[in-house]
Amino acid sequence: MKTFLAVYTGAPSAFAKWQDMDEQQRKQLEQKGIQAWHDWIDQHKTQIKEVGEPLGKTKCINADGISDITNNLTGYTIIEAESYESAARLFVDHPHFSIFPGDSVEIMECLPIPKPL
């Protein structure tokens, strides 16, 4: 089995539309989405290494120092799968974008750290 990092993305504009929605309708969708997300976790629990969490504000650290930045990352999950294709199939119709205002889920393989010679 290979290990994959799945990152959830969402544009601020999509979240703004969500916030502009009627509060009662939004709360109903939130509850539906939360339940669907937990159902997704239960359905794929044998392949989930780490459920992950939503992500907050971002700091960038580089040679120039530390600064506040923004990006479209909203959360992550770590899974195990035989291939990219099987990893990707786990997220088809995921509640992140089928109920919540998320844009997509991006999958990347976690590769081993090379050992020193």
C-alpha positions as YAML, in Angstrom:
chain: A
units: angstrom
residues:
- id: 1
  name: MET
  ca: [0.00, 0.00, 0.00]
- id: 2
  name: LYS
  ca: [1.08, 3.53, -0.78]
- id: 3
  name: THR
  ca: [0.41, 6.55, 1.42]
- id: 4
  name: PHE
  ca: [-1.31, 9.61, -0.04]
- id: 5
  name: LEU
  ca: [-1.97, 13.09, 1.25]
- id: 6
  name: ALA
  ca: [-5.35, 14.49, 0.25]
- id: 7
  name: VAL
  ca: [-5.70, 18.26, 0.58]
- id: 8
  name: TYR
  ca: [-9.05, 19.97, 0.43]
- id: 9
  name: THR
  ca: [-9.21, 23.29, -1.42]
- id: 10
  name: GLY
  ca: [-11.76, 26.05, -1.44]
- id: 11
  name: ALA
  ca: [-11.77, 29.53, -2.90]
- id: 12
  name: PRO
  ca: [-12.74, 32.42, -0.63]
- id: 13
  name: SER
  ca: [-15.43, 33.40, -3.15]
- id: 14
  name: ALA
  ca: [-17.21, 30.05, -2.71]
- id: 15
  name: PHE
  ca: [-17.12, 30.43, 1.08]
- id: 16
  name: ALA
  ca: [-18.50, 33.97, 0.75]
- id: 17
  name: LYS
  ca: [-21.49, 32.61, -1.20]
- id: 18
  name: TRP
  ca: [-21.98, 30.02, 1.54]
- id: 19
  name: GLN
  ca: [-21.94, 32.78, 4.18]
- id: 20
  name: ASP
  ca: [-24.48, 34.82, 2.17]
- id: 21
  name: MET
  ca: [-26.92, 31.91, 2.15]
- id: 22
  name: ASP
  ca: [-30.01, 32.05, 4.33]
- id: 23
  name: GLU
  ca: [-28.84, 31.07, 7.82]
- id: 24
  name: GLN
  ca: [-31.41, 28.32, 8.32]
- id: 25
  name: GLN
  ca: [-30.63, 26.79, 4.93]
- id: 26
  name: ARG
  ca: [-26.87, 26.99, 5.62]
- id: 27
  name: LYS
  ca: [-27.26, 25.34, 9.04]
- id: 28
  name: GLN
  ca: [-29.29, 22.51, 7.49]
- id: 29
  name: LEU
  ca: [-26.62, 21.99, 4.83]
- id: 30
  name: GLU
  ca: [-23.87, 22.14, 7.48]
- id: 31
  name: GLN
  ca: [-25.56, 19.35, 9.44]
- id: 32
  name: LYS
  ca: [-26.11, 17.32, 6.28]
- id: 33
  name: GLY
  ca: [-22.47, 17.87, 5.29]
- id: 34
  name: ILE
  ca: [-21.09, 16.97, 8.71]
- id: 35
  name: GLN
  ca: [-23.10, 13.75, 8.74]
- id: 36
  name: ALA
  ca: [-22.06, 12.91, 5.18]
- id: 37
  name: TRP
  ca: [-18.40, 13.54, 6.06]
- id: 38
  name: HIS
  ca: [-18.64, 11.19, 9.06]
- id: 39
  name: ASP
  ca: [-20.38, 8.61, 6.89]
- id: 40
  name: TRP
  ca: [-17.51, 8.95, 4.36]
- id: 41
  name: ILE
  ca: [-14.99, 8.38, 7.17]
- id: 42
  name: ASP
  ca: [-16.87, 5.27, 8.37]
- id: 43
  name: GLN
  ca: [-17.10, 3.94, 4.80]
- id: 44
  name: HIS
  ca: [-13.34, 4.31, 4.21]
- id: 45
  name: LYS
  ca: [-11.95, 3.78, 7.72]
- id: 46
  name: THR
  ca: [-9.75, 0.86, 6.65]
- id: 47
  name: GLN
  ca: [-7.94, 3.12, 4.20]
- id: 48
  name: ILE
  ca: [-7.72, 6.26, 6.34]
- id: 49
  name: LYS
  ca: [-4.41, 6.56, 8.19]
- id: 50
  name: GLU
  ca: [-5.26, 9.96, 9.62]
- id: 51
  name: VAL
  ca: [-8.65, 11.62, 9.32]
- id: 52
  name: GLY
  ca: [-6.97, 15.02, 9.40]
- id: 53
  name: GLU
  ca: [-8.49, 18.34, 10.34]
- id: 54
  name: PRO
  ca: [-9.65, 21.64, 8.91]
- id: 55
  name: LEU
  ca: [-6.81, 24.13, 8.39]
- id: 56
  name: GLY
  ca: [-6.60, 27.65, 9.77]
- id: 57
  name: LYS
  ca: [-4.63, 30.76, 8.82]
- id: 58
  name: THR
  ca: [-1.27, 30.38, 7.09]
- id: 59
  name: LYS
  ca: [2.24, 31.63, 7.86]
- id: 60
  name: CYS
  ca: [5.00, 31.51, 5.26]
- id: 61
  name: ILE
  ca: [8.56, 30.98, 6.51]
- id: 62
  name: ASN
  ca: [11.41, 31.52, 4.07]
- id: 63
  name: ALA
  ca: [14.83, 33.21, 3.80]
- id: 64
  name: ASP
  ca: [13.12, 36.61, 4.11]
- id: 65
  name: GLY
  ca: [11.49, 35.69, 7.44]
- id: 66
  name: ILE
  ca: [7.92, 35.00, 8.49]
- id: 67
  name: SER
  ca: [4.84, 36.50, 6.87]
- id: 68
  name: ASP
  ca: [1.09, 36.00, 6.78]
- id: 69
  name: ILE
  ca: [-0.22, 34.62, 3.50]
- id: 70
  name: THR
  ca: [-3.42, 33.13, 2.14]
- id: 71
  name: ASN
  ca: [-4.00, 30.02, 0.06]
- id: 72
  name: ASN
  ca: [-6.95, 27.82, -0.82]
- id: 73
  name: LEU
  ca: [-6.04, 24.89, 1.46]
- id: 74
  name: THR
  ca: [-8.89, 24.09, 3.85]
- id: 75
  name: GLY
  ca: [-8.04, 20.66, 5.31]
- id: 76
  name: TYR
  ca: [-6.25, 17.35, 4.83]
- id: 77
  name: THR
  ca: [-6.59, 13.57, 5.18]
- id: 78
  name: ILE
  ca: [-3.92, 10.86, 4.92]
- id: 79
  name: ILE
  ca: [-4.99, 7.62, 3.27]
- id: 80
  name: GLU
  ca: [-3.55, 4.33, 2.07]
- id: 81
  name: ALA
  ca: [-4.32, 2.95, -1.37]
- id: 82
  name: GLU
  ca: [-2.82, 0.68, -4.01]
- id: 83
  name: SER
  ca: [-2.56, 3.41, -6.66]
- id: 84
  name: TYR
  ca: [-3.30, 7.03, -7.50]
- id: 85
  name: GLU
  ca: [-6.46, 5.88, -9.26]
- id: 86
  name: SER
  ca: [-7.79, 3.98, -6.25]
- id: 87
  name: ALA
  ca: [-6.86, 6.87, -3.95]
- id: 88
  name: ALA
  ca: [-8.67, 9.35, -6.19]
- id: 89
  name: ARG
  ca: [-11.79, 7.17, -6.40]
- id: 90
  name: LEU
  ca: [-12.22, 7.45, -2.62]
- id: 91
  name: PHE
  ca: [-13.02, 11.14, -3.03]
- id: 92
  name: VAL
  ca: [-15.53, 11.03, -5.90]
- id: 93
  name: ASP
  ca: [-18.62, 12.99, -4.77]
- id: 94
  name: HIS
  ca: [-16.96, 13.82, -1.42]
- id: 95
  name: PRO
  ca: [-19.06, 16.10, 0.84]
- id: 96
  name: HIS
  ca: [-16.28, 18.72, 0.72]
- id: 97
  name: PHE
  ca: [-17.53, 19.79, -2.71]
- id: 98
  name: SER
  ca: [-20.84, 17.94, -3.12]
- id: 99
  name: ILE
  ca: [-22.44, 19.63, -0.07]
- id: 100
  name: PHE
  ca: [-19.96, 22.16, 1.31]
- id: 101
  name: PRO
  ca: [-18.60, 25.00, -0.86]
- id: 102
  name: GLY
  ca: [-15.20, 23.36, -1.36]
- id: 103
  name: ASP
  ca: [-13.60, 23.37, -4.80]
- id: 104
  name: SER
  ca: [-11.70, 20.10, -4.97]
- id: 105
  name: VAL
  ca: [-9.60, 17.42, -3.31]
- id: 106
  name: GLU
  ca: [-6.01, 17.07, -4.51]
- id: 107
  name: ILE
  ca: [-4.14, 13.79, -4.03]
- id: 108
  name: MET
  ca: [-0.38, 13.36, -3.86]
- id: 109
  name: GLU
  ca: [1.72, 10.35, -2.92]
- id: 110
  name: CYS
  ca: [3.84, 10.61, 0.22]
- id: 111
  name: LEU
  ca: [7.29, 9.46, -0.84]
- id: 112
  name: PRO
  ca: [9.98, 8.09, 1.47]
- id: 113
  name: ILE
  ca: [12.72, 10.44, 2.60]
- id: 114
  name: PRO
  ca: [15.98, 9.47, 0.87]
- id: 115
  name: LYS
  ca: [18.63, 8.07, 3.19]
- id: 116
  name: PRO
  ca: [22.08, 9.65, 3.28]
- id: 117
  name: LEU
  ca: [24.80, 7.82, 1.39]
...
